[in-house]
Amino acid sequence: MILKEISINFTSPVPVYEQIKRNIKHIIAKDILKTNDPLPSIRELSSFLKINPNTVARAYRELQQEKIIDGRPGKGFWASSKKPSGKEKIVMLEDEFNKFIEKAVDMGVSPESVKEMISKYFREEK
Amino acid sequence: MILKEISINFTSPVPVYEQIKRNIKHIIAKDILKTNDPLPSIRELSSFLKINPNTVARAYRELQQEKIIDGRPGKGFWASSKKPSGKEKIVMLEDEFNKFIEKAVDMGVSPESVKEMISKYFREEK
DNA sequence: ATTACTGTATTAACATATTGATACAGTGAA
DNA sequence: TTCACTGTATCAATATGTTAATACAGTAAT
């Protein structure tokens, strides 16, 4: 089971349902959970974490909307076979990157300087 | 006066104090307000926008912490002479960019793909 | 049909963030 | 000092976001 892979920091300002989402996303991205592999049921995970089932349900519902997992009453949830494609992910990232650029413009930084900063960032990456 | 340059959308989910901050930042970035130029007083702006003085005060206080403006009781606020330097802005942007990269990693997108997406983004910019 | 699991929906409790009401304190000019 | 303006601090009202309590409904095996 993947229960041991999921850890929550209850003192963090990041809401629990959000931490659950991130955990599951990591687990699927790392291919620990492959297509159609079952997730712990809502009640199983909620009692393991000692939290309300609704909190897990919210995380699962949003992951389902993001096409990362799928599920049905009586059957549980499982890693989706239609996980977001590379192309879909890139579209989502472009959206995020746009917001980043807007922030830069808000700060009065020219696109050229942003470009240069990013080049440097990747160059210095190890 | 720069009152006419400031417009707030009260139906937006973005809080009013945040919108005020962005407005002022734009005005200063565009050099409409130069070093030591006075801003409207807290009460002047709050009555112009028909909102509580505290909301404007919060915006001004945070802008002051970001060194974008400065002020004193009895004197009002003015555009700071020590506006964040280009270097300081870049440091702040690097921080934002790091968060962006983390999101990408969370989504399971390789740094190479991110790099490629960004190159394309700048290439297609007009 | 019964049982024992699944997910879902509704409502309330609670925490946090945002805005407002109001009183207080600093500055400088008359 | 007095006045008319500044910003500041404290607390309450409100809106929003998060989690919990609880009851409901779907699925499959017996």
CSV table of C-alpha atoms (C1' of nucleotides) in Angstrom, one decimal:
chain,number,residue,atom,x,y,z
A,1,MET,CA,0.0,0.0,0.0
A,2,ILE,CA,1.0,3.6,-0.5
A,3,LEU,CA,-0.2,4.8,2.8
A,4,LYS,CA,3.3,5.1,4.1
A,5,GLU,CA,4.2,7.4,1.2
A,6,ILE,CA,1.7,10.0,2.4
A,7,SER,CA,2.7,12.4,5.1
A,8,ILE,CA,1.0,15.5,6.3
A,9,ASN,CA,2.3,18.4,8.3
A,10,PHE,CA,-0.6,19.6,10.4
A,11,THR,CA,1.1,22.7,11.6
A,12,SER,CA,1.7,23.9,8.0
A,13,PRO,CA,-0.3,26.8,6.6
A,14,VAL,CA,-0.9,24.7,3.5
A,15,PRO,CA,-4.3,23.1,3.9
A,16,VAL,CA,-4.4,19.3,4.5
A,17,TYR,CA,-6.5,18.6,1.3
A,18,GLU,CA,-3.8,20.5,-0.7
A,19,GLN,CA,-1.0,18.5,0.9
A,20,ILE,CA,-2.8,15.3,0.0
A,21,LYS,CA,-3.1,16.4,-3.6
A,22,ARG,CA,0.6,17.1,-3.8
A,23,ASN,CA,1.4,13.8,-2.2
A,24,ILE,CA,-0.7,11.8,-4.7
A,25,LYS,CA,0.7,13.8,-7.6
A,26,HIS,CA,4.2,13.0,-6.6
A,27,ILE,CA,3.4,9.3,-6.2
A,28,ILE,CA,1.9,9.2,-9.6
A,29,ALA,CA,4.6,11.3,-11.2
A,30,LYS,CA,7.2,9.0,-9.8
A,31,ASP,CA,5.3,6.0,-11.2
A,32,ILE,CA,4.9,4.4,-7.8
A,33,LEU,CA,1.3,4.3,-8.8
A,34,LYS,CA,0.8,3.2,-12.4
A,35,THR,CA,-2.3,3.5,-14.5
A,36,ASN,CA,-5.3,1.8,-13.0
A,37,ASP,CA,-3.5,1.1,-9.7
A,38,PRO,CA,-5.9,1.6,-6.8
A,39,LEU,CA,-5.6,4.4,-4.3
A,40,PRO,CA,-6.5,3.9,-0.7
A,41,SER,CA,-10.2,4.5,-0.2
A,42,ILE,CA,-11.4,7.8,1.2
A,43,ARG,CA,-12.2,6.2,4.6
A,44,GLU,CA,-9.0,4.2,4.6
A,45,LEU,CA,-6.8,7.2,4.1
A,46,SER,CA,-8.9,9.5,6.4
A,47,SER,CA,-8.7,7.1,9.3
A,48,PHE,CA,-5.0,6.5,8.7
A,49,LEU,CA,-4.4,10.3,8.8
A,50,LYS,CA,-7.0,10.6,11.6
A,51,ILE,CA,-8.9,13.3,9.7
A,52,ASN,CA,-12.4,13.7,8.4
A,53,PRO,CA,-13.3,11.7,5.2
A,54,ASN,CA,-14.5,15.0,3.6
A,55,THR,CA,-11.0,16.3,3.6
A,56,VAL,CA,-9.7,13.3,1.6
A,57,ALA,CA,-12.8,13.4,-0.6
A,58,ARG,CA,-12.1,17.0,-1.6
A,59,ALA,CA,-8.5,16.2,-2.5
A,60,TYR,CA,-9.7,13.2,-4.6
A,61,ARG,CA,-12.5,15.2,-6.2
A,62,GLU,CA,-10.1,17.9,-7.4
A,63,LEU,CA,-7.5,15.3,-8.6
A,64,GLN,CA,-10.4,13.7,-10.5
A,65,GLN,CA,-11.3,17.1,-12.1
A,66,GLU,CA,-7.6,17.4,-13.1
A,67,LYS,CA,-7.9,14.0,-14.8
A,68,ILE,CA,-5.1,12.6,-12.6
A,69,ILE,CA,-7.2,10.0,-10.9
A,70,ASP,CA,-10.6,8.5,-11.6
A,71,GLY,CA,-13.2,6.8,-9.4
A,72,ARG,CA,-16.7,5.6,-8.9
A,73,PRO,CA,-19.0,4.9,-5.9
A,74,GLY,CA,-18.5,1.4,-4.7
A,75,LYS,CA,-15.3,0.9,-6.7
A,76,GLY,CA,-12.9,3.4,-5.2
A,77,PHE,CA,-10.3,5.6,-6.9
A,78,TRP,CA,-7.5,4.6,-9.2
A,79,ALA,CA,-4.7,6.3,-11.1
A,80,SER,CA,-6.3,7.5,-14.3
A,81,SER,CA,-5.4,6.0,-17.7
A,82,LYS,CA,-5.9,9.4,-19.2
A,83,LYS,CA,-3.3,11.2,-17.0
A,84,PRO,CA,-2.7,14.7,-18.3
A,85,SER,CA,-0.5,14.4,-21.4
A,86,GLY,CA,2.8,16.2,-21.7
A,87,LYS,CA,1.1,18.7,-23.9
A,88,GLU,CA,-1.7,19.4,-21.4
A,89,LYS,CA,0.9,19.9,-18.7
A,90,ILE,CA,2.8,22.3,-20.8
A,91,VAL,CA,-0.4,24.3,-21.4
A,92,MET,CA,-1.0,24.5,-17.7
A,93,LEU,CA,2.6,25.6,-17.2
A,94,GLU,CA,2.3,28.3,-19.8
A,95,ASP,CA,-0.5,29.7,-17.8
A,96,GLU,CA,1.6,29.7,-14.7
A,97,PHE,CA,4.5,31.3,-16.6
A,98,ASN,CA,2.2,34.0,-17.8
A,99,LYS,CA,1.3,34.9,-14.3
A,100,PHE,CA,5.0,35.0,-13.4
A,101,ILE,CA,5.7,37.4,-16.3
A,102,GLU,CA,2.8,39.6,-15.2
A,103,LYS,CA,4.4,39.9,-11.8
A,104,ALA,CA,7.7,40.9,-13.3
A,105,VAL,CA,5.9,43.6,-15.4
A,106,ASP,CA,4.1,44.7,-12.3
A,107,MET,CA,7.5,45.2,-10.6
A,108,GLY,CA,8.7,47.2,-13.6
A,109,VAL,CA,11.2,44.6,-14.8
A,110,SER,CA,11.7,44.4,-18.5
A,111,PRO,CA,11.1,41.1,-20.3
A,112,GLU,CA,14.8,41.2,-21.4
A,113,SER,CA,15.9,41.2,-17.8
A,114,VAL,CA,13.6,38.4,-17.0
A,115,LYS,CA,15.0,36.5,-19.9
A,116,GLU,CA,18.5,37.1,-18.7
A,117,MET,CA,17.6,36.0,-15.1
A,118,ILE,CA,16.2,32.8,-16.4
A,119,SER,CA,19.2,32.0,-18.6
A,120,LYS,CA,21.4,32.5,-15.6
A,121,TYR,CA,19.1,30.4,-13.5
A,122,PHE,CA,19.4,27.4,-15.8
A,123,ARG,CA,23.1,27.9,-16.4
A,124,GLU,CA,23.8,27.8,-12.6
A,125,GLU,CA,21.7,24.8,-12.1
A,126,LYS,CA,23.6,21.7,-11.1
B,1,MET,CA,-3.1,64.3,-8.8
B,2,ILE,CA,-2.8,60.7,-9.5
B,3,LEU,CA,-6.2,59.8,-8.0
B,4,LYS,CA,-7.6,59.3,-11.5
B,5,GLU,CA,-4.9,56.7,-12.2
B,6,ILE,CA,-6.2,54.5,-9.5
B,7,SER,CA,-9.1,52.2,-10.3
B,8,ILE,CA,-10.5,49.3,-8.2
B,9,ASN,CA,-12.7,46.5,-9.2
B,10,PHE,CA,-14.8,45.7,-6.2
B,11,THR,CA,-16.2,42.5,-7.6
B,12,SER,CA,-12.8,41.0,-8.1
B,13,PRO,CA,-11.6,38.3,-5.8
B,14,VAL,CA,-8.3,40.2,-5.5
B,15,PRO,CA,-8.5,42.1,-2.2
B,16,VAL,CA,-8.8,45.9,-2.4
B,17,TYR,CA,-5.6,46.6,-0.6
B,18,GLU,CA,-3.8,44.3,-3.0
B,19,GLN,CA,-5.3,46.2,-6.0
B,20,ILE,CA,-4.1,49.5,-4.5
B,21,LYS,CA,-0.6,48.1,-4.1
B,22,ARG,CA,-0.5,47.0,-7.8
B,23,ASN,CA,-1.9,50.4,-8.9
B,24,ILE,CA,0.8,52.3,-7.0
B,25,LYS,CA,3.5,50.0,-8.2
B,26,HIS,CA,2.5,50.6,-11.8
B,27,ILE,CA,2.3,54.3,-11.3
B,28,ILE,CA,5.9,54.4,-9.9
B,29,ALA,CA,7.2,51.9,-12.4
B,30,LYS,CA,5.9,54.1,-15.3
B,31,ASP,CA,7.6,57.1,-13.6
B,32,ILE,CA,4.3,58.9,-13.4
B,33,LEU,CA,5.3,59.4,-9.8
B,34,LYS,CA,9.0,60.2,-9.4
B,35,THR,CA,11.3,60.1,-6.4
B,36,ASN,CA,9.9,62.1,-3.5
B,37,ASP,CA,6.6,62.9,-5.3
B,38,PRO,CA,3.7,62.8,-2.8
B,39,LEU,CA,1.1,60.2,-2.8
B,40,PRO,CA,-2.5,61.0,-1.9
B,41,SER,CA,-3.0,60.9,1.9
B,42,ILE,CA,-4.6,57.8,3.4
B,43,ARG,CA,-7.8,59.7,4.0
B,44,GLU,CA,-7.8,61.4,0.7
B,45,LEU,CA,-7.5,58.1,-1.2
B,46,SER,CA,-9.9,56.2,1.0
B,47,SER,CA,-12.6,58.8,0.7
B,48,PHE,CA,-12.0,59.0,-3.1
B,49,LEU,CA,-12.5,55.2,-3.3
B,50,LYS,CA,-15.2,55.3,-0.6
B,51,ILE,CA,-13.5,52.7,1.5
B,52,ASN,CA,-12.1,52.5,5.0
B,53,PRO,CA,-8.8,54.3,5.7
B,54,ASN,CA,-7.4,51.1,7.1
B,55,THR,CA,-7.5,49.4,3.8
B,56,VAL,CA,-5.4,52.1,2.2
B,57,ALA,CA,-3.2,52.2,5.3
B,58,ARG,CA,-2.5,48.5,4.9
B,59,ALA,CA,-1.5,48.9,1.2
B,60,TYR,CA,0.8,51.9,2.1
B,61,ARG,CA,2.3,50.0,5.0
B,62,GLU,CA,3.2,47.0,2.9
B,63,LEU,CA,4.6,49.2,0.1
B,64,GLN,CA,6.7,50.9,2.7
B,65,GLN,CA,8.0,47.6,3.9
B,66,GLU,CA,8.9,46.8,0.3
B,67,LYS,CA,10.8,50.1,0.2
B,68,ILE,CA,8.7,51.4,-2.7
B,69,ILE,CA,7.3,54.3,-0.8
B,70,ASP,CA,8.1,56.0,2.4
B,71,GLY,CA,6.1,58.1,4.9
B,72,ARG,CA,5.7,59.7,8.3
B,73,PRO,CA,2.8,60.8,10.5
B,74,GLY,CA,1.9,64.4,9.8
B,75,LYS,CA,3.8,64.4,6.5
B,76,GLY,CA,2.1,61.8,4.4
B,77,PHE,CA,3.6,59.3,1.9
B,78,TRP,CA,5.9,59.8,-1.0
B,79,ALA,CA,7.7,57.7,-3.7
B,80,SER,CA,10.8,56.4,-2.0
B,81,SER,CA,14.2,57.6,-3.0
B,82,LYS,CA,15.5,54.1,-2.3
B,83,LYS,CA,13.2,52.3,-4.7
B,84,PRO,CA,14.2,48.7,-5.0
B,85,SER,CA,17.2,48.5,-7.3
B,86,GLY,CA,17.2,46.4,-10.4
B,87,LYS,CA,19.3,43.9,-8.5
B,88,GLU,CA,16.9,43.6,-5.6
B,89,LYS,CA,14.0,43.1,-8.0
B,90,ILE,CA,15.8,40.3,-9.8
B,91,VAL,CA,16.4,38.6,-6.4
B,92,MET,CA,12.7,38.8,-5.7
B,93,LEU,CA,11.9,37.4,-9.2
B,94,GLU,CA,14.3,34.6,-8.8
B,95,ASP,CA,12.3,33.6,-5.7
B,96,GLU,CA,9.1,33.6,-7.7
B,97,PHE,CA,10.7,31.7,-10.5
B,98,ASN,CA,11.8,29.0,-8.0
B,99,LYS,CA,8.2,28.5,-7.0
B,100,PHE,CA,7.3,28.2,-10.6
B,101,ILE,CA,9.9,25.5,-11.2
B,102,GLU,CA,8.7,23.7,-8.1
B,103,LYS,CA,5.2,23.6,-9.5
B,104,ALA,CA,6.6,22.2,-12.7
B,105,VAL,CA,8.4,19.5,-10.8
B,106,ASP,CA,5.3,18.7,-8.8
B,107,MET,CA,3.5,18.2,-12.1
B,108,GLY,CA,6.2,15.8,-13.3
B,109,VAL,CA,7.5,18.0,-16.0
B,110,SER,CA,11.2,17.8,-16.7
B,111,PRO,CA,13.4,20.9,-16.4
B,112,GLU,CA,14.3,20.4,-20.1
B,113,SER,CA,10.6,20.7,-21.1
B,114,VAL,CA,10.2,23.8,-19.0
B,115,LYS,CA,13.2,25.3,-20.6
B,116,GLU,CA,11.8,24.5,-24.0
B,117,MET,CA,8.4,25.9,-23.1
B,118,ILE,CA,10.0,29.2,-22.0
B,119,SER,CA,12.2,29.5,-25.1
B,120,LYS,CA,9.1,29.0,-27.2
B,121,TYR,CA,7.2,31.6,-25.1
B,122,PHE,CA,9.8,34.3,-25.7
B,123,ARG,CA,10.2,33.4,-29.4
B,124,GLU,CA,6.4,33.8,-30.0
B,125,GLU,CA,6.2,37.0,-28.1
B,126,LYS,CA,5.4,40.0,-30.3
C,1,DA,C1',-32.2,-9.0,0.3
C,2,DT,C1',-28.4,-8.5,3.2
C,3,DT,C1',-24.0,-7.0,4.2
C,4,DA,C1',-20.0,-4.4,3.9
C,5,DC,C1',-17.7,-1.9,1.6
C,6,DT,C1',-17.4,2.2,-1.8
C,7,DG,C1',-18.1,7.7,-3.0
C,8,DT,C1',-21.5,11.9,-2.3
C,9,DA,C1',-24.2,15.6,-0.3
C,10,DT,C1',-25.7,18.8,3.4
C,11,DT,C1',-24.9,21.3,7.1
C,12,DA,C1',-22.4,23.2,10.9
C,13,DA,C1',-18.2,24.4,13.4
C,14,DC,C1',-14.0,26.7,13.2
C,15,DA,C1',-10.0,29.3,11.5
C,16,DT,C1',-8.2,32.9,8.7
C,17,DA,C1',-8.3,37.0,5.8
C,18,DT,C1',-10.3,41.3,4.7
C,19,DT,C1',-12.6,45.4,5.7
C,20,DG,C1',-14.8,48.7,8.7
C,21,DA,C1',-15.7,51.8,13.1
C,22,DT,C1',-13.5,54.4,16.1
C,23,DA,C1',-10.1,56.4,19.0
C,24,DC,C1',-5.3,57.7,19.5
C,25,DA,C1',-0.8,60.1,18.4
C,26,DG,C1',2.7,62.8,15.4
C,27,DT,C1',3.8,67.1,12.6
C,28,DG,C1',3.7,71.7,11.2
C,29,DA,C1',1.6,76.1,10.5
C,30,DA,C1',-1.3,80.1,12.3
D,1,DT,C1',-1.4,76.4,22.1
D,2,DT,C1',-4.7,75.4,18.8
D,3,DC,C1',-6.0,73.7,14.5
D,4,DA,C1',-6.2,70.9,10.7
D,5,DC,C1',-4.1,68.0,8.6
D,6,DT,C1',-1.1,63.6,8.7
D,7,DG,C1',-0.3,58.2,10.0
D,8,DT,C1',-1.2,54.4,13.7
D,9,DA,C1',-3.4,51.1,16.8
D,10,DT,C1',-7.3,48.4,18.6
D,11,DC,C1',-11.2,46.0,18.2
D,12,DA,C1',-15.4,44.4,15.8
D,13,DA,C1',-18.0,42.9,11.7
D,14,DT,C1',-17.9,40.4,7.6
D,15,DA,C1',-16.5,37.3,4.1
D,16,DT,C1',-14.1,33.3,2.7
D,17,DG,C1',-11.7,29.0,3.2
D,18,DT,C1',-11.1,24.7,5.7
D,19,DT,C1',-12.4,20.8,8.3
D,20,DA,C1',-15.8,18.1,10.8
D,21,DA,C1',-20.4,15.6,11.9
D,22,DT,C1',-23.7,13.2,9.9
D,23,DA,C1',-26.8,11.1,6.8
D,24,DC,C1',-27.4,9.5,2.1
D,25,DA,C1',-26.6,6.7,-2.2
D,26,DG,C1',-24.0,3.5,-5.5
D,27,DT,C1',-21.6,-1.3,-6.2
D,28,DA,C1',-20.6,-5.9,-5.6
D,29,DA,C1',-20.4,-10.2,-3.3
D,30,DT,C1',-22.9,-13.4,-0.4
